[in-house]
PDB file of C-alpha atoms in Angstrom:
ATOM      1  CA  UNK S   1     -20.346 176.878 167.198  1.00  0.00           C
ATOM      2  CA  UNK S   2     -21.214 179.509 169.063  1.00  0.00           C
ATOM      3  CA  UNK S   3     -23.791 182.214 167.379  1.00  0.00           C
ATOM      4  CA  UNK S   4     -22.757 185.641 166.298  1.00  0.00           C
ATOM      5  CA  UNK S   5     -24.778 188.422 167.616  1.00  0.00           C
ATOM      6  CA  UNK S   6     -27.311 190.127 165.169  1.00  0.00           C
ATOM      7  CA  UNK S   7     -25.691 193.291 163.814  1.00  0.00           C
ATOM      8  CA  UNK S   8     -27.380 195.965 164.297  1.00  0.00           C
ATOM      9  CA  UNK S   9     -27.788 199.233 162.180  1.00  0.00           C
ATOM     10  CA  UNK S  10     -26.494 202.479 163.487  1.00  0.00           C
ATOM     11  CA  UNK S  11     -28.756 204.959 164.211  1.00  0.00           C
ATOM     12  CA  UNK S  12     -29.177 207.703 161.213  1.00  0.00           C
ATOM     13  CA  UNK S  13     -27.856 210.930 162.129  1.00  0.00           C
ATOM     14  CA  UNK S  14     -30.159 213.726 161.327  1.00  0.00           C
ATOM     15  CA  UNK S  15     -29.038 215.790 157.594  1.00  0.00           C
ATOM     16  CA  UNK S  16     -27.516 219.210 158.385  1.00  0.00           C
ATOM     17  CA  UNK S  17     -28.905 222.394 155.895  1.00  0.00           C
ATOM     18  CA  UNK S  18     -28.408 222.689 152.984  1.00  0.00           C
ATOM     19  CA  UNK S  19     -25.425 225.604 152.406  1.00  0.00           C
ATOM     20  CA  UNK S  20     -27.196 226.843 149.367  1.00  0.00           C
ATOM     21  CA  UNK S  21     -30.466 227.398 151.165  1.00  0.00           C
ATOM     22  CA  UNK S  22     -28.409 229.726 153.466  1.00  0.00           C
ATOM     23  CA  UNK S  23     -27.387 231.517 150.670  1.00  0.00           C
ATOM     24  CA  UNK S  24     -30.740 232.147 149.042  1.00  0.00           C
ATOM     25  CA  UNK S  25     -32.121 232.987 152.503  1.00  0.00           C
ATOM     26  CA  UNK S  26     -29.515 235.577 152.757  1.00  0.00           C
ATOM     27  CA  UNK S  27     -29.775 236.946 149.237  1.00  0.00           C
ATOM     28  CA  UNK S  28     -33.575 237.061 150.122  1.00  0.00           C
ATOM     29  CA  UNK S  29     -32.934 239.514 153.139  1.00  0.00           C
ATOM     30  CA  UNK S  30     -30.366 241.343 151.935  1.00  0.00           C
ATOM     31  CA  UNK S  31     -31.036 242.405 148.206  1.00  0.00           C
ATOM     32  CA  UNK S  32     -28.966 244.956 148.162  1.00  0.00           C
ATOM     33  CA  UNK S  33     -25.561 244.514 149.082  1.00  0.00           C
ATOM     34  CA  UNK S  34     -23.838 246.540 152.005  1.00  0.00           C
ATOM     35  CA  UNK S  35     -21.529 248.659 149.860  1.00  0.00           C
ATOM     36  CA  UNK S  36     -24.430 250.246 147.860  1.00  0.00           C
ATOM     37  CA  UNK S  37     -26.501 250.866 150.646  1.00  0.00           C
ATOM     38  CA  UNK S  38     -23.690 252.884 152.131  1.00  0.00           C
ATOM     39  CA  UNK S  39     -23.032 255.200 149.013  1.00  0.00           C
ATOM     40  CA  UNK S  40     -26.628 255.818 149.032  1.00  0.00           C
ATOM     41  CA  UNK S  41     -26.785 256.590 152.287  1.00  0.00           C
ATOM     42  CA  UNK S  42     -24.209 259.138 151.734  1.00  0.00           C
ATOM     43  CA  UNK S  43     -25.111 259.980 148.882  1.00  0.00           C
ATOM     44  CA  UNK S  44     -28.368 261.565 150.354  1.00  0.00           C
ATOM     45  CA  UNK S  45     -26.603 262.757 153.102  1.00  0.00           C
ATOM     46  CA  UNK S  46     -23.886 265.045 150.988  1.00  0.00           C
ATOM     47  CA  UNK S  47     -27.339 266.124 149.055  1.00  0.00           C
ATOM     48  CA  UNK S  48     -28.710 267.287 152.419  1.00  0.00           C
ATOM     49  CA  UNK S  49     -25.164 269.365 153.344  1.00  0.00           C
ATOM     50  CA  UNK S  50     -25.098 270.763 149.791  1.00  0.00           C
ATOM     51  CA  UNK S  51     -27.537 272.806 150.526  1.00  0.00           C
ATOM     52  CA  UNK S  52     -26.966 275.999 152.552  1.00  0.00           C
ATOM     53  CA  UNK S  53     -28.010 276.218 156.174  1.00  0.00           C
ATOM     54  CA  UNK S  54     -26.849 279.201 157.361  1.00  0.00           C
ATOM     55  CA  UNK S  55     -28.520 282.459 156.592  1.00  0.00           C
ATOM     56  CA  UNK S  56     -25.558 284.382 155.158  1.00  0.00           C
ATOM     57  CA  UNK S  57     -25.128 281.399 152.375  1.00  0.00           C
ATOM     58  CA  UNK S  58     -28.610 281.306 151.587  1.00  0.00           C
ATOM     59  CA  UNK S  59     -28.506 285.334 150.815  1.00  0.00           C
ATOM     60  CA  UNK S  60     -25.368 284.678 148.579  1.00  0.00           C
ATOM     61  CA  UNK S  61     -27.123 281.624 146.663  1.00  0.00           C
ATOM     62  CA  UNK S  62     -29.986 284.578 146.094  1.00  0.00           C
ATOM     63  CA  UNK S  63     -27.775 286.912 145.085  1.00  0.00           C
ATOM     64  CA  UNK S  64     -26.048 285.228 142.534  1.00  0.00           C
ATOM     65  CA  UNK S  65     -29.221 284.025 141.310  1.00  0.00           C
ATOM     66  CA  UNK S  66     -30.434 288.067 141.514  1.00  0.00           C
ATOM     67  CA  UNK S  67     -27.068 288.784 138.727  1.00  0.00           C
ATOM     68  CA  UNK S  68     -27.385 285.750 136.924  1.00  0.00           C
ATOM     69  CA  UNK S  69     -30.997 286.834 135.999  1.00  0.00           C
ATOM     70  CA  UNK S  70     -30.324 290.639 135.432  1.00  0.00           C
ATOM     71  CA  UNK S  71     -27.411 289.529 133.036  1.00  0.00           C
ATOM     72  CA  UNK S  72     -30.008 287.728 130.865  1.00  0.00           C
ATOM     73  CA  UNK S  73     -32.646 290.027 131.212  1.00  0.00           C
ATOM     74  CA  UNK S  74     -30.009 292.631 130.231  1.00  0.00           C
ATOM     75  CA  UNK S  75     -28.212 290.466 127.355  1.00  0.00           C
ATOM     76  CA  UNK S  76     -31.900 289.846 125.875  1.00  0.00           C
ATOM     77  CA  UNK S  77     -33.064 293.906 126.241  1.00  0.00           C
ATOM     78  CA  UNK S  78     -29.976 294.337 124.133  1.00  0.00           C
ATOM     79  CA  UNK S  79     -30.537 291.846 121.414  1.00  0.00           C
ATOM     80  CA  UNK S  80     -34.571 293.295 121.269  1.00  0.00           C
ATOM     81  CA  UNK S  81     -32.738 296.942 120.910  1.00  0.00           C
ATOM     82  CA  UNK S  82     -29.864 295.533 118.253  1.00  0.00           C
ATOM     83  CA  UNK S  83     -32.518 293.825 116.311  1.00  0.00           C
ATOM     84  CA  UNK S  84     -34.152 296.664 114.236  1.00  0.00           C
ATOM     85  CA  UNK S  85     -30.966 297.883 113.562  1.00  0.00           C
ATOM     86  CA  UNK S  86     -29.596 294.769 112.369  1.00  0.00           C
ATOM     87  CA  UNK S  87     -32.707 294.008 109.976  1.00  0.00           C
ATOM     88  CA  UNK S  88     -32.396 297.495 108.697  1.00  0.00           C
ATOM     89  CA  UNK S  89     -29.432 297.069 107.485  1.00  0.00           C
ATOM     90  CA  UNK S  90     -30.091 293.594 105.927  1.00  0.00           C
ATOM     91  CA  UNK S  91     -33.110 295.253 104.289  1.00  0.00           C
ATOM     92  CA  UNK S  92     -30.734 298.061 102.502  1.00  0.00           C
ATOM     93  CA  UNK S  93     -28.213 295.122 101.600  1.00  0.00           C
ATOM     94  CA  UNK S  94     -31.425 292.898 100.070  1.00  0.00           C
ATOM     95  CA  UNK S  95     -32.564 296.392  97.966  1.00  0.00           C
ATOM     96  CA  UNK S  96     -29.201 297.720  97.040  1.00  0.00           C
ATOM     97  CA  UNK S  97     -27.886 294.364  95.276  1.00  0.00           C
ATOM     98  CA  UNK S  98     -31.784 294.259  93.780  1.00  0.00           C
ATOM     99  CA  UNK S  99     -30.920 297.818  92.560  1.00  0.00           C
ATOM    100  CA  UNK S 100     -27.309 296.505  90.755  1.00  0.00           C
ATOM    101  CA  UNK S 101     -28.859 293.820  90.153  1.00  0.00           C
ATOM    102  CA  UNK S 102     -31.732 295.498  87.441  1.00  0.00           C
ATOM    103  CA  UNK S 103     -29.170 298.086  86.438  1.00  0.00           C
ATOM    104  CA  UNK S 104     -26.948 295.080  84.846  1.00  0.00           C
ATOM    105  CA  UNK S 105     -29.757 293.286  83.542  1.00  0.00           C
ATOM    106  CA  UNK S 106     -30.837 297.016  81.973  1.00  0.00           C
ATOM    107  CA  UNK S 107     -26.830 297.017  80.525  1.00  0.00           C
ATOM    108  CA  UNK S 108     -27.020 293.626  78.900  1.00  0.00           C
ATOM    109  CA  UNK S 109     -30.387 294.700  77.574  1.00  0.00           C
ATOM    110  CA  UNK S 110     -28.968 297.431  76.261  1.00  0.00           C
ATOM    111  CA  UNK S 111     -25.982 295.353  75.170  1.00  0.00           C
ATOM    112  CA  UNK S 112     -28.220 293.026  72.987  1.00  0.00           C
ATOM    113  CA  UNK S 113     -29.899 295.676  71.239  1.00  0.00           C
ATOM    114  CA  UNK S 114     -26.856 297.348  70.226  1.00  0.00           C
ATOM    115  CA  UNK S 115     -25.454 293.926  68.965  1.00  0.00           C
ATOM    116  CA  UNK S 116     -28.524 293.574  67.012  1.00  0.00           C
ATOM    117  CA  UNK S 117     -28.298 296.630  65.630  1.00  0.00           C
ATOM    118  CA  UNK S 118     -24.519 296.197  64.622  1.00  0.00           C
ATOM    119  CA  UNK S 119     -26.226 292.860  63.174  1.00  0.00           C
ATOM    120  CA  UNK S 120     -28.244 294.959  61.241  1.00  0.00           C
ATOM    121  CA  UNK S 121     -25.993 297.344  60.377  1.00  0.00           C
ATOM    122  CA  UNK S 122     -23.857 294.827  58.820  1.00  0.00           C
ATOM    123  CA  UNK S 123     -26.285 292.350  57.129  1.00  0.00           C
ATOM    124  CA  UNK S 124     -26.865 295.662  54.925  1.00  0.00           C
ATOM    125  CA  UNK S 125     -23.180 296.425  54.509  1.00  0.00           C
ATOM    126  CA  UNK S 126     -23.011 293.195  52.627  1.00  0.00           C
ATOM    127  CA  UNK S 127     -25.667 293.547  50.763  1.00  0.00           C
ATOM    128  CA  UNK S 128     -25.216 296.660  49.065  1.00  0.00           C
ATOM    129  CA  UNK S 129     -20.954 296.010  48.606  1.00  0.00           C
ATOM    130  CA  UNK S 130     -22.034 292.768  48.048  1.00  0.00           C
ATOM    131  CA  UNK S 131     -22.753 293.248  44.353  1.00  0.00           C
ATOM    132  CA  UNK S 132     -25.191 290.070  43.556  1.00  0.00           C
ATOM    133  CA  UNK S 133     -23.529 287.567  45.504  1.00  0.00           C
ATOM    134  CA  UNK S 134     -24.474 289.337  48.633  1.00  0.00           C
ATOM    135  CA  UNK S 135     -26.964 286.884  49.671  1.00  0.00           C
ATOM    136  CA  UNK S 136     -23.925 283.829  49.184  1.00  0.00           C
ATOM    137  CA  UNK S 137     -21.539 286.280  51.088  1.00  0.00           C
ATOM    138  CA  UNK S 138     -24.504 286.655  53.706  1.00  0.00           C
ATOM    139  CA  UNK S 139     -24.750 282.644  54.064  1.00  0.00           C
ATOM    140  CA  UNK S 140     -21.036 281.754  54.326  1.00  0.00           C
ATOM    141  CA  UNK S 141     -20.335 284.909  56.352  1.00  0.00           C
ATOM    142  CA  UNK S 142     -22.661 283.655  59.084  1.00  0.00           C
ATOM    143  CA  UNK S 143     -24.637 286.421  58.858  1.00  0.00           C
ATOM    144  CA  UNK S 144     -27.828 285.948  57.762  1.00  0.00           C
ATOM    145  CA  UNK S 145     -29.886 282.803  59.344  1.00  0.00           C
ATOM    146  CA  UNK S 146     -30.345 279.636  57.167  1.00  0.00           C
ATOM    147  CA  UNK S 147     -32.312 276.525  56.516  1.00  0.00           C
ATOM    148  CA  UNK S 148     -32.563 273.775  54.348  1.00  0.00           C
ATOM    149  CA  UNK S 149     -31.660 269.689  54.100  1.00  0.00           C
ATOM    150  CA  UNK S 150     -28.537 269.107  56.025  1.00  0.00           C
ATOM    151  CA  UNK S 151     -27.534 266.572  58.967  1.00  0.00           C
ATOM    152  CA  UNK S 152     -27.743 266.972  62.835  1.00  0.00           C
ATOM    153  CA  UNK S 153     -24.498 265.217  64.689  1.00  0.00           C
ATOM    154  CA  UNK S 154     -25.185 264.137  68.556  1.00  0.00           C
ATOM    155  CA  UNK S 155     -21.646 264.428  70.442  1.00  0.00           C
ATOM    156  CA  UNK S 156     -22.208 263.303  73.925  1.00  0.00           C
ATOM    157  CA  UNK S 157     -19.902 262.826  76.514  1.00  0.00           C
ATOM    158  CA  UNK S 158     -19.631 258.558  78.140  1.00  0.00           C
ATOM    159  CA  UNK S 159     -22.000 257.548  80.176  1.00  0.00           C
ATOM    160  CA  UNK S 160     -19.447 256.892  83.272  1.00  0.00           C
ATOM    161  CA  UNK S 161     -17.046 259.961  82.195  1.00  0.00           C
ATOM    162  CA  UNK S 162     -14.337 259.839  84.370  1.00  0.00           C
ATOM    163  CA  UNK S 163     -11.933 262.782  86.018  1.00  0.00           C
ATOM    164  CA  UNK S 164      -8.790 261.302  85.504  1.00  0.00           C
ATOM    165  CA  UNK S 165      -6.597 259.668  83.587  1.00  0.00           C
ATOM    166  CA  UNK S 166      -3.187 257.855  83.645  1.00  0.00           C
ATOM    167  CA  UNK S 167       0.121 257.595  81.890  1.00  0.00           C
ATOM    168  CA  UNK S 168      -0.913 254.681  79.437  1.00  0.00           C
ATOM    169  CA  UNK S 169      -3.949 256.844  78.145  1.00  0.00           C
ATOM    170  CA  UNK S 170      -3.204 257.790  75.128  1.00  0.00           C
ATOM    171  CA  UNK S 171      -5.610 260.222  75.174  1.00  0.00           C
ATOM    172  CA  UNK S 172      -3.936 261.966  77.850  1.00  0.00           C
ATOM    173  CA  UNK S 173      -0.763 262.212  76.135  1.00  0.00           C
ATOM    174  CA  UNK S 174      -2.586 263.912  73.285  1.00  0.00           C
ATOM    175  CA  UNK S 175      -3.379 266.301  76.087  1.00  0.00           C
ATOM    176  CA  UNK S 176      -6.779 265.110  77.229  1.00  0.00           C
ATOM    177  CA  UNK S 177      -7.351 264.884  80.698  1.00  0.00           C
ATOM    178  CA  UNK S 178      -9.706 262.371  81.280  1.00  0.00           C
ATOM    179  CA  UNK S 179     -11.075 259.076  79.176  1.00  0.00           C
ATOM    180  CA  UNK S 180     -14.984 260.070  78.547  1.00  0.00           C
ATOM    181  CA  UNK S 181     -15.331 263.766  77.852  1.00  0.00           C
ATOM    182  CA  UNK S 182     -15.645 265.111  74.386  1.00  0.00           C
ATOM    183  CA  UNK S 183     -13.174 267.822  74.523  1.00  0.00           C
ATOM    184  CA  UNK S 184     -12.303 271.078  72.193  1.00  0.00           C
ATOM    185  CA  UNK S 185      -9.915 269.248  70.000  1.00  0.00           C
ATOM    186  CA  UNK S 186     -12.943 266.348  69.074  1.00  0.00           C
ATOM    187  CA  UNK S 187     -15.325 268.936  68.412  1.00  0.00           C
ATOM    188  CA  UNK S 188     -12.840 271.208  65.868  1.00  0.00           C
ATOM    189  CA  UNK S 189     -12.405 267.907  64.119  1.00  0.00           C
ATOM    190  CA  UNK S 190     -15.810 267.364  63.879  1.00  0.00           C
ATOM    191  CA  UNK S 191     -16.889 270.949  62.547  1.00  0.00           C
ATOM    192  CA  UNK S 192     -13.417 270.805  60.075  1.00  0.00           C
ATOM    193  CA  UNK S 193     -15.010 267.341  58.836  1.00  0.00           C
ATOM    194  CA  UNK S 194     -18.344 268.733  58.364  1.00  0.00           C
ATOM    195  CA  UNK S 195     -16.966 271.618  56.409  1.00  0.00           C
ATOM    196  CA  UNK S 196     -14.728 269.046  54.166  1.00  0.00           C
ATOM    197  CA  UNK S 197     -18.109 266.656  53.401  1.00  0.00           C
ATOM    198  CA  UNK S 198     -19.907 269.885  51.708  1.00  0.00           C
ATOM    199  CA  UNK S 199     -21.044 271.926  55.008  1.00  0.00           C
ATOM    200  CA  UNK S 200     -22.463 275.482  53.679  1.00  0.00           C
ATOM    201  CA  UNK S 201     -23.352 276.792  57.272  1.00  0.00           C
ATOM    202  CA  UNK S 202     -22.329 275.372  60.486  1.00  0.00           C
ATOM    203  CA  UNK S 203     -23.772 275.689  64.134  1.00  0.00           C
ATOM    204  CA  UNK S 204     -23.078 273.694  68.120  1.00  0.00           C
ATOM    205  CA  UNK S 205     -25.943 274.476  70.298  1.00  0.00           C
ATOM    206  CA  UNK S 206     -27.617 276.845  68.354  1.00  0.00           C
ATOM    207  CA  UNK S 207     -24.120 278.973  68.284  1.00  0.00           C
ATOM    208  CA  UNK S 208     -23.531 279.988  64.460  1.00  0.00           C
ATOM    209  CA  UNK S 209     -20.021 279.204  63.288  1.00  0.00           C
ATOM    210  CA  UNK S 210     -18.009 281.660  61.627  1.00  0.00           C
ATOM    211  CA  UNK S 211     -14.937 281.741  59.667  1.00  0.00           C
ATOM    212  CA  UNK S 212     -13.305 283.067  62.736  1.00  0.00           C
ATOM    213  CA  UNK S 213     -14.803 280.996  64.907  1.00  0.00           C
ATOM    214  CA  UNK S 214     -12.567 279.752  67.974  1.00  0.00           C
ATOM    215  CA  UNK S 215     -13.662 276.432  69.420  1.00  0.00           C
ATOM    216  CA  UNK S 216     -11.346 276.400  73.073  1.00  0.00           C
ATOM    217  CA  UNK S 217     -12.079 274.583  76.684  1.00  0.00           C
ATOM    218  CA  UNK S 218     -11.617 276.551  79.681  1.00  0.00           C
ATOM    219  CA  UNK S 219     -11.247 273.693  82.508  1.00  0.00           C
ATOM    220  CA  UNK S 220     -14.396 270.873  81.379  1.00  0.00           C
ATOM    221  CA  UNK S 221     -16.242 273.717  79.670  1.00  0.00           C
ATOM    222  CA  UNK S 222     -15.543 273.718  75.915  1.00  0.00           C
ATOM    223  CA  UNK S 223     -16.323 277.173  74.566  1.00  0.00           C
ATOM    224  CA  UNK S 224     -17.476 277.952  70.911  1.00  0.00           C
ATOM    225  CA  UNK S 225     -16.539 282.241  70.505  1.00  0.00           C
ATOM    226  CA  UNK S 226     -16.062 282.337  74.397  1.00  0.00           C
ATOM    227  CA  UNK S 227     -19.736 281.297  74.837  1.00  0.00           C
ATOM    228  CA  UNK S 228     -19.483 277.857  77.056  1.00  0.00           C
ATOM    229  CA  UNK S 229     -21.758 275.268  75.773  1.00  0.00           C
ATOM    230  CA  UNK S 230     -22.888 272.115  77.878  1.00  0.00           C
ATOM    231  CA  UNK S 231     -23.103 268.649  76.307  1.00  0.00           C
ATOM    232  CA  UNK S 232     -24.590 267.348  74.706  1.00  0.00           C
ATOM    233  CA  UNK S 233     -23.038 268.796  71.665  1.00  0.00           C
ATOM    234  CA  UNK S 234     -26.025 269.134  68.660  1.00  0.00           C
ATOM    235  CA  UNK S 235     -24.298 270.115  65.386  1.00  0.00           C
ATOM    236  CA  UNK S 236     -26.341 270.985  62.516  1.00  0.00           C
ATOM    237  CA  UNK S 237     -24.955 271.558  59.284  1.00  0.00           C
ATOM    238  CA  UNK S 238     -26.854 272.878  55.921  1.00  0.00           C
ATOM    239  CA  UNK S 239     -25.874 270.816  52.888  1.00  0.00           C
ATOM    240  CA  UNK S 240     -26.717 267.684  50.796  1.00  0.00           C
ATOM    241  CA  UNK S 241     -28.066 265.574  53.981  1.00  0.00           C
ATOM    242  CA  UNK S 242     -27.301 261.803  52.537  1.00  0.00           C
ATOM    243  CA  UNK S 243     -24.512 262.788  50.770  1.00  0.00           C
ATOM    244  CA  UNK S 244     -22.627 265.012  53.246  1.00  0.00           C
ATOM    245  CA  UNK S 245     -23.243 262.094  56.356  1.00  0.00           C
ATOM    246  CA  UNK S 246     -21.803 259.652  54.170  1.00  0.00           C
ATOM    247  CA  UNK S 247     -18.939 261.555  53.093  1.00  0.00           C
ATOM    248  CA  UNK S 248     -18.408 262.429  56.677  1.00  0.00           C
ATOM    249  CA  UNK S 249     -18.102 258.989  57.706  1.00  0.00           C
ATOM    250  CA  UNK S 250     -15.353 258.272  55.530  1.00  0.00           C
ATOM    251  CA  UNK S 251     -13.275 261.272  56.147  1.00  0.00           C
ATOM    252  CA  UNK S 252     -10.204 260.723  58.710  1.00  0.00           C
ATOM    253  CA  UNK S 253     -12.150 263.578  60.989  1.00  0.00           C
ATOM    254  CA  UNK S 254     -15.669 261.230  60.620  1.00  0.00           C
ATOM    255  CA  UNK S 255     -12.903 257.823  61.484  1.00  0.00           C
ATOM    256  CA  UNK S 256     -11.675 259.444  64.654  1.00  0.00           C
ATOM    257  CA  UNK S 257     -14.457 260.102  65.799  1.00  0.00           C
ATOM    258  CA  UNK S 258     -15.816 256.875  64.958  1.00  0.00           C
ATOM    259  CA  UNK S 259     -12.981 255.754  66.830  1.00  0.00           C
ATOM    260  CA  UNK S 260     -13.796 257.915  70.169  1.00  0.00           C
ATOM    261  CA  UNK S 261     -16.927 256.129  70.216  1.00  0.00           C
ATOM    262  CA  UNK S 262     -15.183 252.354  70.410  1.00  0.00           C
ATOM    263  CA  UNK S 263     -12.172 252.920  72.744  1.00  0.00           C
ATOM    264  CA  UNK S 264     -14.022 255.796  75.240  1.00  0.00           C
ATOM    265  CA  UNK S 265     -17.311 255.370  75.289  1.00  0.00           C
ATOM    266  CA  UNK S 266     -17.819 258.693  73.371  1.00  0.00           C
ATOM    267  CA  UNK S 267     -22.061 258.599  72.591  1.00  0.00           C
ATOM    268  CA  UNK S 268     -21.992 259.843  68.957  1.00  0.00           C
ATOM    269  CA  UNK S 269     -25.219 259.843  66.541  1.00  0.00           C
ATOM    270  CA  UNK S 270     -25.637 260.973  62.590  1.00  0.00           C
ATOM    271  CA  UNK S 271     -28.592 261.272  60.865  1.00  0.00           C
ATOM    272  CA  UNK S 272     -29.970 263.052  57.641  1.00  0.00           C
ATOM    273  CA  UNK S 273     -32.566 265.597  57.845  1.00  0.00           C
ATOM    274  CA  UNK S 274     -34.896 267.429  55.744  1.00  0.00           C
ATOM    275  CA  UNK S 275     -34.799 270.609  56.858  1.00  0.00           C
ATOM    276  CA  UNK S 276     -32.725 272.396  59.484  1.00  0.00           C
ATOM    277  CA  UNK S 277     -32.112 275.837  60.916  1.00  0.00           C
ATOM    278  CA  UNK S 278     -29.278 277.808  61.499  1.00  0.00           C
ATOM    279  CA  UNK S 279     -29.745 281.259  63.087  1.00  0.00           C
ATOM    280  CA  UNK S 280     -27.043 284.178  62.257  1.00  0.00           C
ATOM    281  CA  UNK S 281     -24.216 284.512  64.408  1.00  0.00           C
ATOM    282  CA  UNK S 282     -24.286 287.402  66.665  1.00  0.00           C
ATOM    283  CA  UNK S 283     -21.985 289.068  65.700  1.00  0.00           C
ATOM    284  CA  UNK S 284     -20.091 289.098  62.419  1.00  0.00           C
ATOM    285  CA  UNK S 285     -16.768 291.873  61.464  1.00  0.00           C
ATOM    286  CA  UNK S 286     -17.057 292.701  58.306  1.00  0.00           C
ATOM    287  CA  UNK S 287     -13.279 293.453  56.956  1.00  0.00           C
ATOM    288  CA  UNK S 288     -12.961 294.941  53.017  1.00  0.00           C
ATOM    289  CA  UNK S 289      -9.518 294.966  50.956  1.00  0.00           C
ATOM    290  CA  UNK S 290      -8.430 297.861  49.316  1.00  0.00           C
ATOM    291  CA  UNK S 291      -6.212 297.433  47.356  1.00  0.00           C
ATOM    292  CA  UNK S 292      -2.734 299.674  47.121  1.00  0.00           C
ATOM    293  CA  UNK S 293      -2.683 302.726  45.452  1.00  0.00           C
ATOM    294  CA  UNK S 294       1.003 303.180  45.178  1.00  0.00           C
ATOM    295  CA  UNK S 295       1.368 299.244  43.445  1.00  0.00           C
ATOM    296  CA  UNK S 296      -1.360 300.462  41.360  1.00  0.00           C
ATOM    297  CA  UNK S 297       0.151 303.312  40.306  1.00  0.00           C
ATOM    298  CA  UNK S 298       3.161 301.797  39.523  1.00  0.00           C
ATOM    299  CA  UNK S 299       1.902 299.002  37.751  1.00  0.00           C
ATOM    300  CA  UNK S 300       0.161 301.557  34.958  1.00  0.00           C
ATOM    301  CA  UNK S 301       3.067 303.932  34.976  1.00  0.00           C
TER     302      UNK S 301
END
């Protein structure tokens, strides 16, 4: 057989470049690309224009400059000339309200000490009409300050009182507005429970209660005689200590409140004490009978 020629390789053909290489070279030259060189190039060619070149345009640019200056310098002379005026008047505003302001605290000076003379006037009226119960009539007329064993009640509003209420509360359709403030109606019941356990003289907050003593709210603010008092409520009362806290507690005014402290949160503490003080209520009327001369005259006749 006849022999088959060798085969022989083809040549290798030389590799052509990379395309990626191209690409890196070119990134390489060119790191910025075309587009941004040409806004910056006009961007600093605009700046260059923007500028005035001619001589009449620099003289306006100057000039407006020139007025834009005088109208501050002007605006700011003003304000300098304004000024002493201006405080001046502040100054007389500062001393006239200082000036109202001692002439009303001279008025309610003036206010107290006639108060405490009326006081005065009328702690002596019951003594000497009094007869010999003028010191009793003194004591359960308010009049005269007091001290002896009694009890101190702590009324104190929840500890997460809220602002609201809703239509299930039956609170609120009692006429309470809200679920964790003591309001006027709690504290009447507790001073018209106090007086039922054996009270003999009555105060909230160091406010002496009267027998025409009001106990009203005005908005959140519960006021005892139109004075507003702030919780926490402290009511003292004068009596037999022991015996008036436990008769308290078992009173339907000492239950209620008993039950304001389970269902609201109401913060309520008793306790017995040895000796507590009352002072005399500011201000007592003193009212007298007379009795009718025409009934009396026809009753002898």
């Amino acid at each position: 057989m006849p022999q088959q020629p060798p085969v022989r390789s083809s040549p290798t053909r030389p590799s052509r470049p990379d395309a990626s290489m191209s690409l890196i070279t070119n990134v390489m030259d060119h790191s910025l690309d075309d587009g941004y060189a040409e806004a910056a190039a006009r961007k600093e060619s605009g700046g260059e224009r923007g500028l005035p070149k001619t001589l009449r345009a620099k003289l306006g640019l100057a000039g407006g400059l020139v007025l834009a200056a005088l109208v501050v310098t002007v605006g700011a002379a003003q304000a300098r000339v304004a000024a002493p005026g201006v405080a001046k008047e502040r100054q007389e505003l500062i001393d006239r309200i200082d000036r109202e302001n001692n002439a009303a605290d001279r008025l309610e000076s003036g206010v107290d000490r006639l108060r405490d003379d009326v006081s005065a006037r009328q702690r002596a009226a019951l003594k000497t009409t009094g007869g010999g119960q003028a010191d009793l009539m003194g004591i359960l007329s308010g009049a005269t300050a007091v001290h002896g064993p009694g009890v101190r009640l702590v009324v104190n509003d929840a500890k997460e009182a809220s602002a609201g209420g809703d239509a299930t509360n039956p609170r609120e359709a009692s006429g309470f507005s809200d679920t964790g403030r003591v309001r006027d109606r709690d504290m009447q019941r507790v001073v018209n429970g106090l007086w039922e356990s054996g009270a003999e003289a009555v105060s909230i907050n160091g406010q002496r209660l009267t027998a025409l003593s009001a106990i009203r709210n005005a908005g959140d603010a519960i006021l005892v005689d139109n004075r507003p008092l702030v919780p926490p409520y402290t009511v003292l009362a004068v009596g037999d200590g022991q015996r008036m806290a436990t008769r308290f507690q078992n009173t339907a005014d000492g239950l209620y409140l008993h039950a304001l402290k389970d269902n609201f949160g109401i913060r309520v503490s008793l306790s017995a004490e040895k000796d507590v003080r009352l002072p005399s209520a500011p201000s007592v009327i003193v009212r007298t009978a007379q009795p009718n001369a025409e009934k009396t005259e026809k009753g002898t006749s």
